[in-house]
CSV table of C-alpha atoms in Angstrom, one decimal:
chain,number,residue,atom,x,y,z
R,27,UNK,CA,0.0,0.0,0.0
R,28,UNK,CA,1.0,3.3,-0.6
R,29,UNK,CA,3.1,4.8,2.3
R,30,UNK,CA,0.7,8.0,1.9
R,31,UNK,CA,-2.4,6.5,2.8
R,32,UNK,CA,-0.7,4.0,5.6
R,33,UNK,CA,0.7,7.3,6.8
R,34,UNK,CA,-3.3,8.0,7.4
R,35,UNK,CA,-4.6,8.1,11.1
R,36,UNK,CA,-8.0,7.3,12.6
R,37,UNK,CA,-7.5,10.3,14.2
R,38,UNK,CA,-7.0,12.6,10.9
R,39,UNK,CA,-10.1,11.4,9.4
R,40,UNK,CA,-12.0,12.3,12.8
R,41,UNK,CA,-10.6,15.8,12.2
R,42,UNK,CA,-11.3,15.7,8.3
R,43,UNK,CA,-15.1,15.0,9.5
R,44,UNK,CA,-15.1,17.4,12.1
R,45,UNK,CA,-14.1,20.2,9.4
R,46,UNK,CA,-16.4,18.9,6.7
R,47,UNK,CA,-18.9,19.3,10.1
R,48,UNK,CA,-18.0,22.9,11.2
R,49,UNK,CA,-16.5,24.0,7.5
R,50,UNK,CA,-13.9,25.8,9.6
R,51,UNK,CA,-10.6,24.9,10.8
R,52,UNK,CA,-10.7,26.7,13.8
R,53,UNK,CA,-14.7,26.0,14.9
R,54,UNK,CA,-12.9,22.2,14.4
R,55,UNK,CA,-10.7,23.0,16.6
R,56,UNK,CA,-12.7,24.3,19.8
R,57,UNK,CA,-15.1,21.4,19.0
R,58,UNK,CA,-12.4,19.0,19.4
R,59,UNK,CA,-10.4,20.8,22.3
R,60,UNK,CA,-7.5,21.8,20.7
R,61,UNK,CA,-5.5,24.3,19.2
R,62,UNK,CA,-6.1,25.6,15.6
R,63,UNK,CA,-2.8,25.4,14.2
R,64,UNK,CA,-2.8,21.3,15.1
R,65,UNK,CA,-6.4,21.2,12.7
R,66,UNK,CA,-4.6,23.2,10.5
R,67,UNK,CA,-1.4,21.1,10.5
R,68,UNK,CA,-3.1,17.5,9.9
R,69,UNK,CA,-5.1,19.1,6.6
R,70,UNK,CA,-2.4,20.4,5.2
R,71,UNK,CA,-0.9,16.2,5.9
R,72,UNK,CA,-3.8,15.1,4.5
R,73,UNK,CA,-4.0,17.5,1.4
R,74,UNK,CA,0.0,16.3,0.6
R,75,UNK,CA,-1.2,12.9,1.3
R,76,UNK,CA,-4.2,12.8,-1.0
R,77,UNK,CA,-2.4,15.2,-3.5
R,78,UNK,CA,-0.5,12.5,-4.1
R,79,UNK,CA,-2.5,9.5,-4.2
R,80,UNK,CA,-5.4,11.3,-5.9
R,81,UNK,CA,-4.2,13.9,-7.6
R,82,UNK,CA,-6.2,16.4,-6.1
R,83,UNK,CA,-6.2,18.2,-2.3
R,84,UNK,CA,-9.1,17.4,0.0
R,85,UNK,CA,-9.5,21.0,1.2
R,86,UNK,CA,-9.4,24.5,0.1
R,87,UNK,CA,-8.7,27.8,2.2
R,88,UNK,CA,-11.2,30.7,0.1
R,89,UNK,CA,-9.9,33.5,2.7
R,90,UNK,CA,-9.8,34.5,6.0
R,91,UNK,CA,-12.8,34.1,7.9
R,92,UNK,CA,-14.8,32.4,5.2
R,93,UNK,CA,-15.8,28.9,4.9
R,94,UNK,CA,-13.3,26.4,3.7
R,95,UNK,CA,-14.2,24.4,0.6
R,96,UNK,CA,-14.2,20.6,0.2
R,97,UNK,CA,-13.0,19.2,-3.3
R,98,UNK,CA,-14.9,16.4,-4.9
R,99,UNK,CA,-12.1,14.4,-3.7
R,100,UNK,CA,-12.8,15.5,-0.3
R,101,UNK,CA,-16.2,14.8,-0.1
R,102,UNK,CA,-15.8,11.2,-0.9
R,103,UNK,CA,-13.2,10.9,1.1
R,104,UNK,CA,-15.3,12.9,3.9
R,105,UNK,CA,-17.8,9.8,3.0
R,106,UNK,CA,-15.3,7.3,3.1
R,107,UNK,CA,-14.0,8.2,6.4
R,108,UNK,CA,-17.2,8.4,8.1
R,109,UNK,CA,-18.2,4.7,6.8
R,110,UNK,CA,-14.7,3.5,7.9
R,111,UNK,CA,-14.6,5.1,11.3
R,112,UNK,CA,-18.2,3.9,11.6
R,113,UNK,CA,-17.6,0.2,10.7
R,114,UNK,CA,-14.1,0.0,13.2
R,115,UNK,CA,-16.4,1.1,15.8
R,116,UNK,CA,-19.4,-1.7,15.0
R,117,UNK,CA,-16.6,-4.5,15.1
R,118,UNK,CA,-15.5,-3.3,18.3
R,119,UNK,CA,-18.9,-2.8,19.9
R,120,UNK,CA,-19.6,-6.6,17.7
R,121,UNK,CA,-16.2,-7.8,19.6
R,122,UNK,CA,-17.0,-6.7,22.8
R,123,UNK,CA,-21.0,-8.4,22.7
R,124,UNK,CA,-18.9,-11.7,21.8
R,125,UNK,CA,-16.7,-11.7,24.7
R,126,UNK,CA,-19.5,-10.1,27.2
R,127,UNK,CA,-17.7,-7.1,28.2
R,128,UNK,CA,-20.4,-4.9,27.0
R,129,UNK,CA,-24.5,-5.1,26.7
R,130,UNK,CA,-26.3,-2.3,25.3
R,131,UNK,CA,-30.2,-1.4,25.7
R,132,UNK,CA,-32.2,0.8,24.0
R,133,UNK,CA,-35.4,2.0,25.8
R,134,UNK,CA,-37.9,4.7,25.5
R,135,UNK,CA,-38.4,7.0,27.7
R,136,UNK,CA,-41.5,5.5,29.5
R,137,UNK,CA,-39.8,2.2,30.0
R,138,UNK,CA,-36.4,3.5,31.9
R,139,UNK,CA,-38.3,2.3,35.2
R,140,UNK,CA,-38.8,-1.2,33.6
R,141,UNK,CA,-34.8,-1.6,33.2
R,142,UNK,CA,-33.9,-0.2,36.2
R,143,UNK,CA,-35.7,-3.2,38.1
R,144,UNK,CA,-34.0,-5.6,36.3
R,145,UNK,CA,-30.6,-4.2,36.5
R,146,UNK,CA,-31.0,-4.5,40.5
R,147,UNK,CA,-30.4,-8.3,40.1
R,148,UNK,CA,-27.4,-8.2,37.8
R,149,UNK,CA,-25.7,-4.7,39.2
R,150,UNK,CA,-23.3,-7.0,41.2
R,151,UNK,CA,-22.2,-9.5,39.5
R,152,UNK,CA,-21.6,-6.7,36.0
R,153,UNK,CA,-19.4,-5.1,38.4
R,154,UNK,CA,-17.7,-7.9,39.4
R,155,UNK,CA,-16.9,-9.3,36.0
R,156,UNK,CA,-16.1,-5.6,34.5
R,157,UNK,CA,-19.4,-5.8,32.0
R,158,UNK,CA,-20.2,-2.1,30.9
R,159,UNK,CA,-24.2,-1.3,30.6
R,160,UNK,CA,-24.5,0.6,27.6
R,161,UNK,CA,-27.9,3.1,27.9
R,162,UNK,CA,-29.8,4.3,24.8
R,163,UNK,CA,-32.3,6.1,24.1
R,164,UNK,CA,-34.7,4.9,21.2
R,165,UNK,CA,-37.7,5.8,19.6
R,166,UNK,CA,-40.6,3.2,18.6
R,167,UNK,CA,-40.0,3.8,15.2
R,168,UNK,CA,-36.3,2.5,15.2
R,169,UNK,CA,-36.6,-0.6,17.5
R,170,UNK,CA,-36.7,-3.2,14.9
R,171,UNK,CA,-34.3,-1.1,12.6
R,172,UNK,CA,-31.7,-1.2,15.7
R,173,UNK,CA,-32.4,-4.9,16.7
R,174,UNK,CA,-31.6,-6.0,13.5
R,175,UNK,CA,-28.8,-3.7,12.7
R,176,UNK,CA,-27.0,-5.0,16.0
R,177,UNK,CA,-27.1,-1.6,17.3
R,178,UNK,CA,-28.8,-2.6,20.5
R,179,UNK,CA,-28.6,-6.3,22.2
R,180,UNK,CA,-32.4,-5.8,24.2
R,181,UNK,CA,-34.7,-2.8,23.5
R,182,UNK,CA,-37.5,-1.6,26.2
R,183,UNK,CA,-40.5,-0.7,24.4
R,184,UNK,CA,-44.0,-0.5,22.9
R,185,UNK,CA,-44.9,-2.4,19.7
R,186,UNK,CA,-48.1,-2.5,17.6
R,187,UNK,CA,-49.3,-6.3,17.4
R,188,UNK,CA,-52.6,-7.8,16.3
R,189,UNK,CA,-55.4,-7.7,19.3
R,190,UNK,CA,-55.3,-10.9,20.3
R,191,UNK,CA,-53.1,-12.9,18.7
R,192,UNK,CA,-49.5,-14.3,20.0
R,193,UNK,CA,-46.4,-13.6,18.8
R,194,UNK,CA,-45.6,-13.1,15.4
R,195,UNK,CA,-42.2,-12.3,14.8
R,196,UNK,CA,-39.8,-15.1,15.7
R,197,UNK,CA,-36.8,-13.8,14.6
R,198,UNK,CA,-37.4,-11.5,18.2
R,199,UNK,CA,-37.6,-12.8,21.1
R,200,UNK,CA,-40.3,-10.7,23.7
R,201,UNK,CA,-40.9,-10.8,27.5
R,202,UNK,CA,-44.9,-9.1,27.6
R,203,UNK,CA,-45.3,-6.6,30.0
R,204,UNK,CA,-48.4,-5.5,29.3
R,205,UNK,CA,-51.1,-5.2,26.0
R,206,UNK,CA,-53.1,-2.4,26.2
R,207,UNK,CA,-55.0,0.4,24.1
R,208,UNK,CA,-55.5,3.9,23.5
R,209,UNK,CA,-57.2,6.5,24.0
R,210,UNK,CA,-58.0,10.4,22.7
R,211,UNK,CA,-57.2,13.2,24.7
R,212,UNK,CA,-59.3,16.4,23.1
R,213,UNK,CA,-61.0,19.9,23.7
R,214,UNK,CA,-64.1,19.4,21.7
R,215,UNK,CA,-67.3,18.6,23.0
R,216,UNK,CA,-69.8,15.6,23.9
R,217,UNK,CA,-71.7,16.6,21.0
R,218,UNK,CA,-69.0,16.2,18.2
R,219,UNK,CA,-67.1,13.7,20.3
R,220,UNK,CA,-68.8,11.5,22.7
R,221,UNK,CA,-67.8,9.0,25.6
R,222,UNK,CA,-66.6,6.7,23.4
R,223,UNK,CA,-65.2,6.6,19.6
R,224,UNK,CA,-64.3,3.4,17.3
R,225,UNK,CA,-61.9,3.5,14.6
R,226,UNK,CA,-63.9,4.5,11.7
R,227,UNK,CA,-65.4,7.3,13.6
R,228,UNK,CA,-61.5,8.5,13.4
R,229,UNK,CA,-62.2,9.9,9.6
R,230,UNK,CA,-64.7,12.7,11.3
R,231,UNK,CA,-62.2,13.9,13.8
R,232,UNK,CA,-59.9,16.8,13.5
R,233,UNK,CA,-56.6,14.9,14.5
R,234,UNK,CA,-53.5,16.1,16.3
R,235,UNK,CA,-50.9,13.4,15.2
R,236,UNK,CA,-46.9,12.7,15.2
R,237,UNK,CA,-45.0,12.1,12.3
R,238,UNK,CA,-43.6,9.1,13.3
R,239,UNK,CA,-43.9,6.5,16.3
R,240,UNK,CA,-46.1,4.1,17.9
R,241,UNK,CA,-49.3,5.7,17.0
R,242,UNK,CA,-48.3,6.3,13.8
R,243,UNK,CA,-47.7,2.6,13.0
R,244,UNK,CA,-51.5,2.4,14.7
R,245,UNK,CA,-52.8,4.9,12.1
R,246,UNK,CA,-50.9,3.1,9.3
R,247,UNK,CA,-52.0,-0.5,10.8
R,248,UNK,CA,-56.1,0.8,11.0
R,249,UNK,CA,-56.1,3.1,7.5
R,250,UNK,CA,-52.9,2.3,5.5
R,251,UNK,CA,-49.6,4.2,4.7
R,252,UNK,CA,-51.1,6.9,3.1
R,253,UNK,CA,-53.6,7.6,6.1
R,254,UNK,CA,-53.1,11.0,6.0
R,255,UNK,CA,-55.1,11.6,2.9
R,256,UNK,CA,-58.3,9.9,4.6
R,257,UNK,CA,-58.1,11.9,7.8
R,258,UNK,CA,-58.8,15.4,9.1
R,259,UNK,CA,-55.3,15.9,10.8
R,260,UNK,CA,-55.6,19.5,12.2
R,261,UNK,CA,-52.0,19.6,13.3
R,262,UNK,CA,-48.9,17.1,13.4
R,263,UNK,CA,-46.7,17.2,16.2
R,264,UNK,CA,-42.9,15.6,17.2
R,265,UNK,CA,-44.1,15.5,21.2
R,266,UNK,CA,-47.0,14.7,22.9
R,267,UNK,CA,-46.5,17.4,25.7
R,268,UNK,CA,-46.8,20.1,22.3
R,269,UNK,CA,-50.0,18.5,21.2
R,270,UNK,CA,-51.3,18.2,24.7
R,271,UNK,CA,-50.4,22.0,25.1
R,272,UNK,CA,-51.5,23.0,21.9
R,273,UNK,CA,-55.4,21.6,22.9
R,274,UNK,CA,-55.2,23.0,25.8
R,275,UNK,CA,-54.3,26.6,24.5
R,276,UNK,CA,-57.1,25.8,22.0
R,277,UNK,CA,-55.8,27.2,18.9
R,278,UNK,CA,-56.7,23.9,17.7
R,279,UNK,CA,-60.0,22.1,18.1
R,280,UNK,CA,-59.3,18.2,17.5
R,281,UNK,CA,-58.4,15.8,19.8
R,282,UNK,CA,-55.1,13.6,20.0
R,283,UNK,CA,-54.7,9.8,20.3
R,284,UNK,CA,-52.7,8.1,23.2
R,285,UNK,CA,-51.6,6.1,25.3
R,286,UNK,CA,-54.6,4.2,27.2
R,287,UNK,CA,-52.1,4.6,30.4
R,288,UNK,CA,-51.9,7.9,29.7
R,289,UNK,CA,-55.8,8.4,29.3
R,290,UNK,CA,-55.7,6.7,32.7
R,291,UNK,CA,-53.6,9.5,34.0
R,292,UNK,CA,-55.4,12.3,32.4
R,293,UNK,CA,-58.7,11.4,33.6
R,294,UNK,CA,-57.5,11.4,37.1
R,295,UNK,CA,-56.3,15.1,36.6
R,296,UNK,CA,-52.6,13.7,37.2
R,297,UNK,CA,-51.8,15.3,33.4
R,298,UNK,CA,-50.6,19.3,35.0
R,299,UNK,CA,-50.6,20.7,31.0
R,300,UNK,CA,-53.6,18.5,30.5
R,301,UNK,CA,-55.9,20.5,32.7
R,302,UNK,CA,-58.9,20.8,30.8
R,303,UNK,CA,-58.9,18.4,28.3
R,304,UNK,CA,-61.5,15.3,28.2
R,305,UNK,CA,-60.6,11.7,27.7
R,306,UNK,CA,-62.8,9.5,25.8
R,307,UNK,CA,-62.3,5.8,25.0
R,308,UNK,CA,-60.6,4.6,21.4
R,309,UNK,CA,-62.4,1.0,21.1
R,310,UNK,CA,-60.3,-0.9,18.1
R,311,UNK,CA,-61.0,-4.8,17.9
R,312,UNK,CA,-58.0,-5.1,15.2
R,313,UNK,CA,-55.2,-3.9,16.9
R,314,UNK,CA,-53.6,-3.6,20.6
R,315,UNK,CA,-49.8,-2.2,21.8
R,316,UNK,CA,-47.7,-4.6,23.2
R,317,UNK,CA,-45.3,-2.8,26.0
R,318,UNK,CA,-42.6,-5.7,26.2
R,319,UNK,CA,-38.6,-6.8,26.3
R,320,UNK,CA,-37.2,-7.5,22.8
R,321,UNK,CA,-34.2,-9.4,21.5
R,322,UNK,CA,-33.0,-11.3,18.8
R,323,UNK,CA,-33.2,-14.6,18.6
R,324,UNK,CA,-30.3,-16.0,17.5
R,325,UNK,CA,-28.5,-13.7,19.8
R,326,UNK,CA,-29.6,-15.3,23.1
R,327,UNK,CA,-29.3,-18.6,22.1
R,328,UNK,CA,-25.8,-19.0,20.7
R,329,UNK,CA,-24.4,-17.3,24.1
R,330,UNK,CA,-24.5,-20.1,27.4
R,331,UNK,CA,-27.0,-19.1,29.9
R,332,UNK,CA,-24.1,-17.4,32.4
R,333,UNK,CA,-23.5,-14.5,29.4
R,334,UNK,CA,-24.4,-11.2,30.7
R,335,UNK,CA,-27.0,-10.6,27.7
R,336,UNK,CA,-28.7,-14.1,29.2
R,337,UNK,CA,-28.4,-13.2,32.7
R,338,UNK,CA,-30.0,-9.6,31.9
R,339,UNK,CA,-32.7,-11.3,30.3
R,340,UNK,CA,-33.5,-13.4,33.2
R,341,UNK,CA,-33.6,-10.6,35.7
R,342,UNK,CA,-36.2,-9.2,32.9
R,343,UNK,CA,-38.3,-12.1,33.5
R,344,UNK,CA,-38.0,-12.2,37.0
R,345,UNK,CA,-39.6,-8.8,37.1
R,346,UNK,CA,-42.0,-9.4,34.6
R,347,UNK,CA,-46.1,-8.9,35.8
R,348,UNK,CA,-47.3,-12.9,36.2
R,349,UNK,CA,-50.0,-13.5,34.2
């Protein structure tokens, strides 16, 4: 290989990203906690380097105090570096689930209480045996994107699943915490929105709805992937506590589909920005959440019951409700 490119450090290319990040040398440098003239020293190594190789400099200087400019060279090898660093990293992280040394969980926000009573029963013996409890936050709409990418080893979460019906997915393995179903928080009245609402009452609604999550996968599930175009959706929101504020200031009139638990909560006037607001019952026969423990498969049964991903998901069982 050419001595140029084995002259290349991991380090470099974290630099080389951090300027294609920043477009300046010197915002790269207080991001990364060091002096300018050491950015500056390793892009003009690598713009020799790649000169070289590619015939072409990575970087460009346009003047003092504007932005630098990236070459087509340097933006695929901006590209390059990123998949490179990104993949050294996975085999690591893919090294370190092998051996044990490391488990990582992924869990939304609402099920950090879930994982905290299982890792009571294994806190000990991880510290004894040096394992390091990786913590990450996920949202519903990556959990089976992150499962199967290896990202996470066990995610906390909710699922959509058919009312019902067992488990379909057996490439996952899932401890059940609880199926529930959901509800409508709203501002409009009894006579546009009584006690109780099925489904297909849903296209008369004014809806307040996310753009991604577990009750979009519901509104996908009940009307298809291109639900939006059958419903009245009055507003769409990236939080709840925004759509639960937004009714309440009542710039919008509509209500807002959640949670059953969090109907529960509501209706007990234990909601503070949901003062105000009525909840009235979603009845849906098709399909139900499923608030569980998820894992792969194959992952927990090529590992011998004492691995730290196996003992983790025993102490998930052992707090799991009994039927």
């Amino acid at each position: 290989m050419p001595g140029a490119l084995l002259d290349t450090t991991m380090d470099q290319l974290r630099t080389l990203l951090t300027v294609h990040e920043t477009r300046s040398a010197l915002r790269a440098a207080r991001a990364l906690g060091r002096e300018q003239s050491s950015v500056q020293k390793q892009l003009d190594t690598l713009n020799r380097n790649f000169q070289e190789l590619c015939g072409e400099a990575l970087v460009v200087k346009q003047g003092r105090g504007k932005d630098v400019l990236f070459t087509p060279t340097g933006e695929s090898l901006v590209e390059l570096a990123r998949e490179t660093l990104a993949e050294w990293l996975d085999g690591i992280h893919e090294c370190r689930r092998k051996l044990g040394t490391t488990v990582t969980v992924g869990t939304t926000r609402y099920m950090l209480d879930t994982l905290a009573k299982a890792w009571h029963h294994v806190a000990d013996e991880f510290r004894e045996r040096d394992v390091d409890l990786k913590v990450v936050h996920i949202r519903t709409k990556d959990i089976w994107t992150k499962l199967e990418t290896r990202e996470v080893d066990v995610v906390c979460g909710s699922v959509v699943t058919r009312a019902g019906q067992g488990w379909e997915r057996p490439e996952f393995d899932v401890i059940e915490w609880r199926r529930g179903g959901l509800a409508l928080l709203t501002n409009l009245p009894e006579t546009v929105v009584g006690e109780r609402v099925r489904v297909p009452q849903l296209r008369s609604v004014p809806l307040v709805v996310p753009g991604a999550g577990l009750i979009a996968e519901f509104l996908r599930g009940w009307f298809g992937p291109d639900y939006r175009q059958g419903l009245d959706i009055a507003a769409e929101i990236d939080e709840i506590q925004y759509g639960i504020s937004l009714l309440r200031s009542n710039l919008v009139q509509g209500a807002m589909i959640v949670t059953s638990g969090l109907g529960v909560v509501a209706s007990n006037n234990e909601l503070r920005e949901g003062g105000g607001l009525r909840v009235v019952e979603l009845s849906d026969d098709s399909l139900e959440r499923l608030v569980g423990v998820f894992a792969r498969t194959d992952e927990l049964s090529k590992h011998p019951a004492d691995h730290p991903l196996n003992l983790l998901w025993s102490a998930f069982k052992a707090e799991a409700p009994r039927p």
